[in-house]
Amino acid sequence: MSNIGKVVGVNGNMVRVEFENDVLMNEVAYVKLKEKRLKSEVIRVRGKRAEMQVFEMTKGIGVGDEVEFTSDLLSVSLGPGLLGQIFDGLQNPLPQLAEQCGFFLERGIYLDAIPANRKWKFTPVAKVGDTVTRGEKLGSVPEGIFEHWIMVPFNQYGTYKVKSIAAPGEYAVKDRIAELEDEKGRTISVNMVFQWPVKRAVDVYAERLKPVDPLVTQIRIIDALFPVARGGTYCIPGPFGAGKTVLQQLTSRYADIDIVIVAACGERAGEVVETLREFPELIDPRTGKSLMERTIIICNTSSMPVAAREASVYTAVTMAEYYRQMGLHVLLLADSTSRWAQAMREMSGRLEEIPGEEAFPAYLESVIATFYERAGIVRLKSGQIGSVTVGGTVSPAGGNFEEPVTQATLKVVGAFHGLSRERSDARRYPAIHPLESWSKYQGIIDKKRTSFVRQALFASDEVGQMMKVVGEEGTSLDDYMVYLKGEFFDSVFLQQNAFDKVDAATTGDRQKYVFDTIISIILATFDMSDKESARSFFNQLRQRFLDWNGAPMDSDEFKKIEGEIMAMLEQHRKESAAEAAEKFKQMFG
Amino acid sequence: MRKIYSRIDEISGNVVTVQADGIKYGELAEITSAHGKSLAEVILLDGGKVSLQVFAGSRGISTGDEVRFLSQPMMVSFSDDLMGRIFNGRGTPRDNGSALTENLIEIGGPSVNPAKRIIPRNMIRTGIPMIDLFNSLVESQKLPIFSISGEPYNELLARVALQAEVDLIVLGGCGLKYDDYLFFKERLESGGAMSRSIFFVHTAADPVVECLMVPDISLAVAEKFALKGKRVLVLITDMTNFSDAMKEIAITMEQVPSNRGYPGDLYSQLASRYEKAVDFDGAGSITILAVTTMPGDDVTHPVPDNTGYITEGQFYLKNGRIEPFGSLSRLKQLVNGKTRDDHRALMDGMIKLYASYKETLEKKSMGFRMSDWDEKLLKYGTLFESELMDLSVNIPLEGALDKGWEILAACFNPDETGLRTNLTSKFWPKKEAVTHG
Ligand SMILES: Nc1ncnc2c1ncn2[C@@H]1O[C@H](COP(=O)(O)OP(=O)(O)O)[C@@H](O)[C@H]1O
Ligand SMILES: [Mg+2]
């Protein structure tokens, strides 16, 4: 008994349909166009008319065309084999699509996200007679470097007795691996893959915990000053060209995390290509395997259909939640959440909803909040811990943070990495503004140290501002030293060369080590006679430090340069080495 | 089976509405009025109501005019015969050549599967240091020139077109001044490039709706040539006119504007054009260089702002120079690692120093005493501007790199440059060693 409707209007990617039987909000329907079926989602229902967003180009659709409703919500397939794949916003595997259609994205072609005939080596865990509920482990298969849990599907809400379970062996995802019997004695058959509606958060855990563990990104300014926590959220707003995407690319490579999901949402295709071509070649030092094995790419770039862009972030976060259920730590990087918000705006405009600020829909804030709420660190029913961390870039119009998407995002995230145009213009990368950014999380360096350094930065900036008014000649040598120390810290620690093999990623240990060296420099008093010699000294010191940043930590070069730096300090520091060490100890223990 | 209707219900802006059946979204129609025929495209279906945007504009259209639906979307003829020819925004000849009707291809087709894209790898050399050294242009890049009106952006476009090693040049003119159209024609002819060029030109005097077709038609043709293995350079001038044409239609259709009257889908609309830039695995490529004039020199204006978020950088043209700040080639790092060891470091280092120079200039303008360091920066900035930034400079990349070191050595000690020691010891010009200051 299929539910059929008829097109009565077309406006861009919005199609209005008249229907007879019941339809569901957010139900998937297909517009039939000759031999093609174009996937759509019901986004408003009024009387016997539904408005649908079509996930494809609508060219060629006419009034009277048939529409087939499916009674299913927009969903993704969850099961082994997602890792390493490249999907569009609706979970179509793009490489397979290319095999079928060539260079261009042909509309109306939908492929299985999970290869149906690949075999997995299944090891049962549950036993006949066990009582199980949704999300509990029935067995596992190895997926790359991970043990992929085969669980009771999240959409089975009852309590079940295991009636049968497959013996160890090779199975395809659609093969039955268990039979479960519910309270009423009905039997359901379970295989390795199931569907979950993307707009519904996966809530199959025992409890949500507070995010406290730092997630080391190996980007110094983040880890030291504006840390991210596992299970937390953060955002990177910035004008175009300030370095949002590069930051996310670096994070996707170097972050200390099990799985990375990259959601390329409405931005350049070329940027994703770099990731998808390079990751298979890059070896993850922690696992010895290619980075691609821990990565999923969701790619709905700017020229791909707008409605699918809206769906893409949900597709991404649903897969993140799925892997979290296996006790893994997942990082979702969305670039850019503004494009997702704009997709909502486009649709809201076509629906002729009453617009809010800058024509964004009135529900923008709550939708953004709900999305970020899907991050979190959780204790599973099994007692294990898993997390989803969400980092989203924001692309504010005109680079002005006083706009709806940035503001709505700042209300809900735990850390703010604000990129500044001045810093990127001056090639001070990463261009995260050290005075304006913030984080509510505890990082790898203790509070005492970071607040000391932050104060030094603020003081340096103050002198810098003052110098703009009174000039260098109107600034005392002491103040000038304060200024130079801040600038020094900025250039050798906060700035980081993304294109240098060594400097691109700094381990937590190295960060702590270097941080203390820098603190001791900020603490020191130097025997400078005038500003000229002070500047020249810091120039030389910076030079050696930059060389130091380029030397691997366990190398002889590292030790050699460190020795040179120490010698330079000894030569000009007023305190003796013992005095300096004592001062440091008093302040930081 | 073509459907003909002879009753127009509504005429508003350049959009007309008729009652019609069996019409498809995006379909073309031909409207015959006392002033001749015009094409029109279906942009809205609402029950039996069909709204069309009229390419020639609605001026002089009568409610009794005939509307004939063509049952097909906008197409353009594609063949080698296009080379050396000049057309308007609808694809009809502007030169004296014959109309082309063979082998019609659809315009505004689907986008390339990201999985089929490859990482761009070839630098396009222009001889302009501000491009080659600081913001290298890369084959398959999409890059706008942000410019205030009055700047020599069309000269810059033409110069890059003539200097770049490409197989084919497609020029898309959106609201082009007639003089500028003639300028391009003459420059490409005198440069011997006209026979490998194709023009789709909408001039300021032509109906505004036709302007909307220009990028699509230019890119559709470019795409077909690229698939046949050609390296195509597409020049579009000026995308702000294109965006304004879109704004006009959106307002006519009573769409809620998002920002300064521009429609909420401005970003997606611009992106679907710019994203046509591509390097096809095993075939040719499309590189897009477009002009975006900035009303009031305001980069935050919605057109340059949205463009900057889409394109792979931008050249910021100001006072006849490509400004180092605000200019960016996002693809430069894909090619500048393979040019010369010092390329990347020099590129960043020199700009950092130029930023310091600008600060010093500010201090100077406020009447502060200049320290020795300030004096060095002043000297540096002046040299940098005259030897590298001036648009008349035309030297290969290697020459520009050498020039860079010379300028540094004329102004600073190695350790003042912020460049790593291994580089300064290798590239620092020997003879011009300066005494320590
Ligand atoms: N950390 C960095 N180190 C060096 N260059 C950078 C860095 N971040 C950004 N850039 C430069 O800036 C350009 C734009 O960065 P991108 O991340 O694409 O900006 P956004 O995403 O904010 O528009 C890059 O192509 C690169 O040239
Ligand atoms: Mg970006």
JSON list of N, CA, C and O in Angstrom, two decimals, chain B residues 285-320:
[
{"chain": "B", "resi": 285, "resn": "SER", "atom": "N", "xyz": [41.72, 20.81, -18.03]},
{"chain": "B", "resi": 285, "resn": "SER", "atom": "CA", "xyz": [41.42, 21.52, -16.79]},
{"chain": "B", "resi": 285, "resn": "SER", "atom": "C", "xyz": [40.70, 22.84, -17.08]},
{"chain": "B", "resi": 285, "resn": "SER", "atom": "O", "xyz": [40.74, 23.33, -18.20]},
{"chain": "B", "resi": 286, "resn": "ILE", "atom": "N", "xyz": [40.06, 23.36, -16.05]},
{"chain": "B", "resi": 286, "resn": "ILE", "atom": "CA", "xyz": [39.46, 24.69, -16.13]},
{"chain": "B", "resi": 286, "resn": "ILE", "atom": "C", "xyz": [40.03, 25.53, -15.02]},
{"chain": "B", "resi": 286, "resn": "ILE", "atom": "O", "xyz": [39.95, 25.15, -13.84]},
{"chain": "B", "resi": 287, "resn": "THR", "atom": "N", "xyz": [40.61, 26.67, -15.36]},
{"chain": "B", "resi": 287, "resn": "THR", "atom": "CA", "xyz": [41.06, 27.63, -14.38]},
{"chain": "B", "resi": 287, "resn": "THR", "atom": "C", "xyz": [40.17, 28.86, -14.53]},
{"chain": "B", "resi": 287, "resn": "THR", "atom": "O", "xyz": [39.88, 29.27, -15.65]},
{"chain": "B", "resi": 288, "resn": "ILE", "atom": "N", "xyz": [39.69, 29.40, -13.42]},
{"chain": "B", "resi": 288, "resn": "ILE", "atom": "CA", "xyz": [38.80, 30.56, -13.51]},
{"chain": "B", "resi": 288, "resn": "ILE", "atom": "C", "xyz": [39.43, 31.77, -12.85]},
{"chain": "B", "resi": 288, "resn": "ILE", "atom": "O", "xyz": [39.82, 31.74, -11.69]},
{"chain": "B", "resi": 289, "resn": "LEU", "atom": "N", "xyz": [39.55, 32.82, -13.63]},
{"chain": "B", "resi": 289, "resn": "LEU", "atom": "CA", "xyz": [40.02, 34.09, -13.11]},
{"chain": "B", "resi": 289, "resn": "LEU", "atom": "C", "xyz": [38.89, 35.09, -13.36]},
{"chain": "B", "resi": 289, "resn": "LEU", "atom": "O", "xyz": [38.49, 35.30, -14.50]},
{"chain": "B", "resi": 290, "resn": "ALA", "atom": "N", "xyz": [38.34, 35.64, -12.29]},
{"chain": "B", "resi": 290, "resn": "ALA", "atom": "CA", "xyz": [37.16, 36.49, -12.46]},
{"chain": "B", "resi": 290, "resn": "ALA", "atom": "C", "xyz": [37.37, 37.82, -11.78]},
{"chain": "B", "resi": 290, "resn": "ALA", "atom": "O", "xyz": [38.16, 37.92, -10.84]},
{"chain": "B", "resi": 291, "resn": "VAL", "atom": "N", "xyz": [36.68, 38.82, -12.25]},
{"chain": "B", "resi": 291, "resn": "VAL", "atom": "CA", "xyz": [36.76, 40.13, -11.60]},
{"chain": "B", "resi": 291, "resn": "VAL", "atom": "C", "xyz": [35.54, 40.30, -10.71]},
{"chain": "B", "resi": 291, "resn": "VAL", "atom": "O", "xyz": [34.42, 39.97, -11.09]},
{"chain": "B", "resi": 292, "resn": "THR", "atom": "N", "xyz": [35.79, 40.76, -9.49]},
{"chain": "B", "resi": 292, "resn": "THR", "atom": "CA", "xyz": [34.70, 41.14, -8.60]},
{"chain": "B", "resi": 292, "resn": "THR", "atom": "C", "xyz": [34.96, 42.57, -8.18]},
{"chain": "B", "resi": 292, "resn": "THR", "atom": "O", "xyz": [35.87, 42.84, -7.40]},
{"chain": "B", "resi": 293, "resn": "THR", "atom": "N", "xyz": [34.21, 43.50, -8.75]},
{"chain": "B", "resi": 293, "resn": "THR", "atom": "CA", "xyz": [34.42, 44.88, -8.31]},
{"chain": "B", "resi": 293, "resn": "THR", "atom": "C", "xyz": [33.73, 45.05, -6.96]},
{"chain": "B", "resi": 293, "resn": "THR", "atom": "O", "xyz": [32.67, 44.49, -6.72]},
{"chain": "B", "resi": 294, "resn": "MET", "atom": "N", "xyz": [34.39, 45.81, -6.10]},
{"chain": "B", "resi": 294, "resn": "MET", "atom": "CA", "xyz": [33.86, 45.98, -4.75]},
{"chain": "B", "resi": 294, "resn": "MET", "atom": "C", "xyz": [33.26, 47.36, -4.61]},
{"chain": "B", "resi": 294, "resn": "MET", "atom": "O", "xyz": [33.99, 48.35, -4.60]},
{"chain": "B", "resi": 295, "resn": "PRO", "atom": "N", "xyz": [31.94, 47.42, -4.50]},
{"chain": "B", "resi": 295, "resn": "PRO", "atom": "CA", "xyz": [31.32, 48.72, -4.30]},
{"chain": "B", "resi": 295, "resn": "PRO", "atom": "C", "xyz": [31.94, 49.39, -3.07]},
{"chain": "B", "resi": 295, "resn": "PRO", "atom": "O", "xyz": [32.01, 48.77, -2.00]},
{"chain": "B", "resi": 296, "resn": "GLY", "atom": "N", "xyz": [32.44, 50.59, -3.23]},
{"chain": "B", "resi": 296, "resn": "GLY", "atom": "CA", "xyz": [33.00, 51.34, -2.11]},
{"chain": "B", "resi": 296, "resn": "GLY", "atom": "C", "xyz": [34.23, 50.71, -1.49]},
{"chain": "B", "resi": 296, "resn": "GLY", "atom": "O", "xyz": [34.50, 50.91, -0.31]},
{"chain": "B", "resi": 297, "resn": "ASP", "atom": "N", "xyz": [35.00, 49.93, -2.25]},
{"chain": "B", "resi": 297, "resn": "ASP", "atom": "CA", "xyz": [36.22, 49.28, -1.75]},
{"chain": "B", "resi": 297, "resn": "ASP", "atom": "C", "xyz": [35.93, 48.52, -0.45]},
{"chain": "B", "resi": 297, "resn": "ASP", "atom": "O", "xyz": [36.73, 48.49, 0.46]},
{"chain": "B", "resi": 298, "resn": "ASP", "atom": "N", "xyz": [34.76, 47.90, -0.39]},
{"chain": "B", "resi": 298, "resn": "ASP", "atom": "CA", "xyz": [34.35, 47.25, 0.84]},
{"chain": "B", "resi": 298, "resn": "ASP", "atom": "C", "xyz": [34.37, 45.73, 0.65]},
{"chain": "B", "resi": 298, "resn": "ASP", "atom": "O", "xyz": [33.50, 45.17, -0.01]},
{"chain": "B", "resi": 299, "resn": "VAL", "atom": "N", "xyz": [35.38, 45.07, 1.23]},
{"chain": "B", "resi": 299, "resn": "VAL", "atom": "CA", "xyz": [35.47, 43.62, 1.08]},
{"chain": "B", "resi": 299, "resn": "VAL", "atom": "C", "xyz": [34.33, 42.92, 1.78]},
{"chain": "B", "resi": 299, "resn": "VAL", "atom": "O", "xyz": [34.05, 41.76, 1.50]},
{"chain": "B", "resi": 300, "resn": "THR", "atom": "N", "xyz": [33.70, 43.58, 2.72]},
{"chain": "B", "resi": 300, "resn": "THR", "atom": "CA", "xyz": [32.62, 42.91, 3.44]},
{"chain": "B", "resi": 300, "resn": "THR", "atom": "C", "xyz": [31.28, 43.04, 2.71]},
{"chain": "B", "resi": 300, "resn": "THR", "atom": "O", "xyz": [30.27, 42.54, 3.17]},
{"chain": "B", "resi": 301, "resn": "HIS", "atom": "N", "xyz": [31.29, 43.74, 1.57]},
{"chain": "B", "resi": 301, "resn": "HIS", "atom": "CA", "xyz": [30.08, 43.77, 0.73]},
{"chain": "B", "resi": 301, "resn": "HIS", "atom": "C", "xyz": [29.72, 42.32, 0.38]},
{"chain": "B", "resi": 301, "resn": "HIS", "atom": "O", "xyz": [30.60, 41.50, 0.14]},
{"chain": "B", "resi": 302, "resn": "PRO", "atom": "N", "xyz": [28.43, 41.99, 0.34]},
{"chain": "B", "resi": 302, "resn": "PRO", "atom": "CA", "xyz": [28.05, 40.58, 0.16]},
{"chain": "B", "resi": 302, "resn": "PRO", "atom": "C", "xyz": [28.68, 39.87, -1.05]},
{"chain": "B", "resi": 302, "resn": "PRO", "atom": "O", "xyz": [28.97, 38.68, -0.97]},
{"chain": "B", "resi": 303, "resn": "VAL", "atom": "N", "xyz": [28.92, 40.59, -2.15]},
{"chain": "B", "resi": 303, "resn": "VAL", "atom": "CA", "xyz": [29.46, 39.88, -3.32]},
{"chain": "B", "resi": 303, "resn": "VAL", "atom": "C", "xyz": [30.92, 39.48, -3.10]},
{"chain": "B", "resi": 303, "resn": "VAL", "atom": "O", "xyz": [31.24, 38.29, -3.16]},
{"chain": "B", "resi": 304, "resn": "PRO", "atom": "N", "xyz": [31.82, 40.42, -2.81]},
{"chain": "B", "resi": 304, "resn": "PRO", "atom": "CA", "xyz": [33.19, 39.95, -2.52]},
{"chain": "B", "resi": 304, "resn": "PRO", "atom": "C", "xyz": [33.24, 39.02, -1.31]},
{"chain": "B", "resi": 304, "resn": "PRO", "atom": "O", "xyz": [34.00, 38.05, -1.30]},
{"chain": "B", "resi": 305, "resn": "ASP", "atom": "N", "xyz": [32.43, 39.28, -0.31]},
{"chain": "B", "resi": 305, "resn": "ASP", "atom": "CA", "xyz": [32.48, 38.46, 0.90]},
{"chain": "B", "resi": 305, "resn": "ASP", "atom": "C", "xyz": [32.13, 37.01, 0.58]},
{"chain": "B", "resi": 305, "resn": "ASP", "atom": "O", "xyz": [32.88, 36.09, 0.89]},
{"chain": "B", "resi": 306, "resn": "ASN", "atom": "N", "xyz": [31.00, 36.80, -0.08]},
{"chain": "B", "resi": 306, "resn": "ASN", "atom": "CA", "xyz": [30.62, 35.42, -0.44]},
{"chain": "B", "resi": 306, "resn": "ASN", "atom": "C", "xyz": [31.63, 34.81, -1.40]},
{"chain": "B", "resi": 306, "resn": "ASN", "atom": "O", "xyz": [31.93, 33.63, -1.31]},
{"chain": "B", "resi": 307, "resn": "THR", "atom": "N", "xyz": [32.13, 35.62, -2.30]},
{"chain": "B", "resi": 307, "resn": "THR", "atom": "CA", "xyz": [33.11, 35.12, -3.26]},
{"chain": "B", "resi": 307, "resn": "THR", "atom": "C", "xyz": [34.36, 34.62, -2.56]},
{"chain": "B", "resi": 307, "resn": "THR", "atom": "O", "xyz": [34.86, 33.52, -2.84]},
{"chain": "B", "resi": 308, "resn": "GLY", "atom": "N", "xyz": [34.84, 35.41, -1.60]},
{"chain": "B", "resi": 308, "resn": "GLY", "atom": "CA", "xyz": [36.06, 35.03, -0.90]},
{"chain": "B", "resi": 308, "resn": "GLY", "atom": "C", "xyz": [35.92, 33.70, -0.17]},
{"chain": "B", "resi": 308, "resn": "GLY", "atom": "O", "xyz": [36.87, 32.96, -0.02]},
{"chain": "B", "resi": 309, "resn": "TYR", "atom": "N", "xyz": [34.71, 33.42, 0.27]},
{"chain": "B", "resi": 309, "resn": "TYR", "atom": "CA", "xyz": [34.47, 32.14, 0.95]},
{"chain": "B", "resi": 309, "resn": "TYR", "atom": "C", "xyz": [34.44, 30.97, -0.03]},
{"chain": "B", "resi": 309, "resn": "TYR", "atom": "O", "xyz": [34.51, 29.82, 0.37]},
{"chain": "B", "resi": 310, "resn": "ILE", "atom": "N", "xyz": [34.25, 31.28, -1.31]},
{"chain": "B", "resi": 310, "resn": "ILE", "atom": "CA", "xyz": [34.09, 30.23, -2.30]},
{"chain": "B", "resi": 310, "resn": "ILE", "atom": "C", "xyz": [35.40, 29.95, -3.05]},
{"chain": "B", "resi": 310, "resn": "ILE", "atom": "O", "xyz": [35.78, 28.82, -3.28]},
{"chain": "B", "resi": 311, "resn": "THR", "atom": "N", "xyz": [36.06, 31.03, -3.43]},
{"chain": "B", "resi": 311, "resn": "THR", "atom": "CA", "xyz": [37.20, 30.90, -4.32]},
{"chain": "B", "resi": 311, "resn": "THR", "atom": "C", "xyz": [38.45, 30.46, -3.56]},
{"chain": "B", "resi": 311, "resn": "THR", "atom": "O", "xyz": [38.48, 30.47, -2.34]},
{"chain": "B", "resi": 312, "resn": "GLU", "atom": "N", "xyz": [39.45, 30.10, -4.32]},
{"chain": "B", "resi": 312, "resn": "GLU", "atom": "CA", "xyz": [40.68, 29.64, -3.70]},
{"chain": "B", "resi": 312, "resn": "GLU", "atom": "C", "xyz": [41.67, 30.79, -3.58]},
{"chain": "B", "resi": 312, "resn": "GLU", "atom": "O", "xyz": [42.76, 30.76, -4.11]},
{"chain": "B", "resi": 313, "resn": "GLY", "atom": "N", "xyz": [41.20, 31.82, -2.89]},
{"chain": "B", "resi": 313, "resn": "GLY", "atom": "CA", "xyz": [42.00, 33.01, -2.70]},
{"chain": "B", "resi": 313, "resn": "GLY", "atom": "C", "xyz": [41.47, 34.16, -3.51]},
{"chain": "B", "resi": 313, "resn": "GLY", "atom": "O", "xyz": [40.40, 34.06, -4.12]},
{"chain": "B", "resi": 314, "resn": "GLN", "atom": "N", "xyz": [42.22, 35.25, -3.52]},
{"chain": "B", "resi": 314, "resn": "GLN", "atom": "CA", "xyz": [41.83, 36.40, -4.31]},
{"chain": "B", "resi": 314, "resn": "GLN", "atom": "C", "xyz": [43.04, 37.31, -4.49]},
{"chain": "B", "resi": 314, "resn": "GLN", "atom": "O", "xyz": [43.93, 37.31, -3.64]},
{"chain": "B", "resi": 315, "resn": "PHE", "atom": "N", "xyz": [43.07, 38.00, -5.59]},
{"chain": "B", "resi": 315, "resn": "PHE", "atom": "CA", "xyz": [44.06, 39.05, -5.76]},
{"chain": "B", "resi": 315, "resn": "PHE", "atom": "C", "xyz": [43.37, 40.37, -5.48]},
{"chain": "B", "resi": 315, "resn": "PHE", "atom": "O", "xyz": [42.33, 40.66, -6.06]},
{"chain": "B", "resi": 316, "resn": "TYR", "atom": "N", "xyz": [43.95, 41.12, -4.59]},
{"chain": "B", "resi": 316, "resn": "TYR", "atom": "CA", "xyz": [43.33, 42.37, -4.17]},
{"chain": "B", "resi": 316, "resn": "TYR", "atom": "C", "xyz": [44.06, 43.52, -4.87]},
{"chain": "B", "resi": 316, "resn": "TYR", "atom": "O", "xyz": [45.22, 43.79, -4.56]},
{"chain": "B", "resi": 317, "resn": "LEU", "atom": "N", "xyz": [43.36, 44.11, -5.82]},
{"chain": "B", "resi": 317, "resn": "LEU", "atom": "CA", "xyz": [43.98, 45.14, -6.64]},
{"chain": "B", "resi": 317, "resn": "LEU", "atom": "C", "xyz": [43.64, 46.51, -6.08]},
{"chain": "B", "resi": 317, "resn": "LEU", "atom": "O", "xyz": [42.46, 46.86, -5.95]},
{"chain": "B", "resi": 318, "resn": "LYS", "atom": "N", "xyz": [44.68, 47.26, -5.75]},
{"chain": "B", "resi": 318, "resn": "LYS", "atom": "CA", "xyz": [44.43, 48.58, -5.15]},
{"chain": "B", "resi": 318, "resn": "LYS", "atom": "C", "xyz": [45.56, 49.52, -5.53]},
{"chain": "B", "resi": 318, "resn": "LYS", "atom": "O", "xyz": [46.73, 49.12, -5.50]},
{"chain": "B", "resi": 319, "resn": "ASN", "atom": "N", "xyz": [45.22, 50.72, -5.90]},
{"chain": "B", "resi": 319, "resn": "ASN", "atom": "CA", "xyz": [46.22, 51.69, -6.33]},
{"chain": "B", "resi": 319, "resn": "ASN", "atom": "C", "xyz": [47.15, 51.12, -7.40]},
{"chain": "B", "resi": 319, "resn": "ASN", "atom": "O", "xyz": [48.35, 51.34, -7.38]},
{"chain": "B", "resi": 320, "resn": "GLY", "atom": "N", "xyz": [46.56, 50.35, -8.29]},
{"chain": "B", "resi": 320, "resn": "GLY", "atom": "CA", "xyz": [47.35, 49.82, -9.39]},
{"chain": "B", "resi": 320, "resn": "GLY", "atom": "C", "xyz": [48.32, 48.71, -9.00]},
{"chain": "B", "resi": 320, "resn": "GLY", "atom": "O", "xyz": [49.19, 48.36, -9.77]}
]
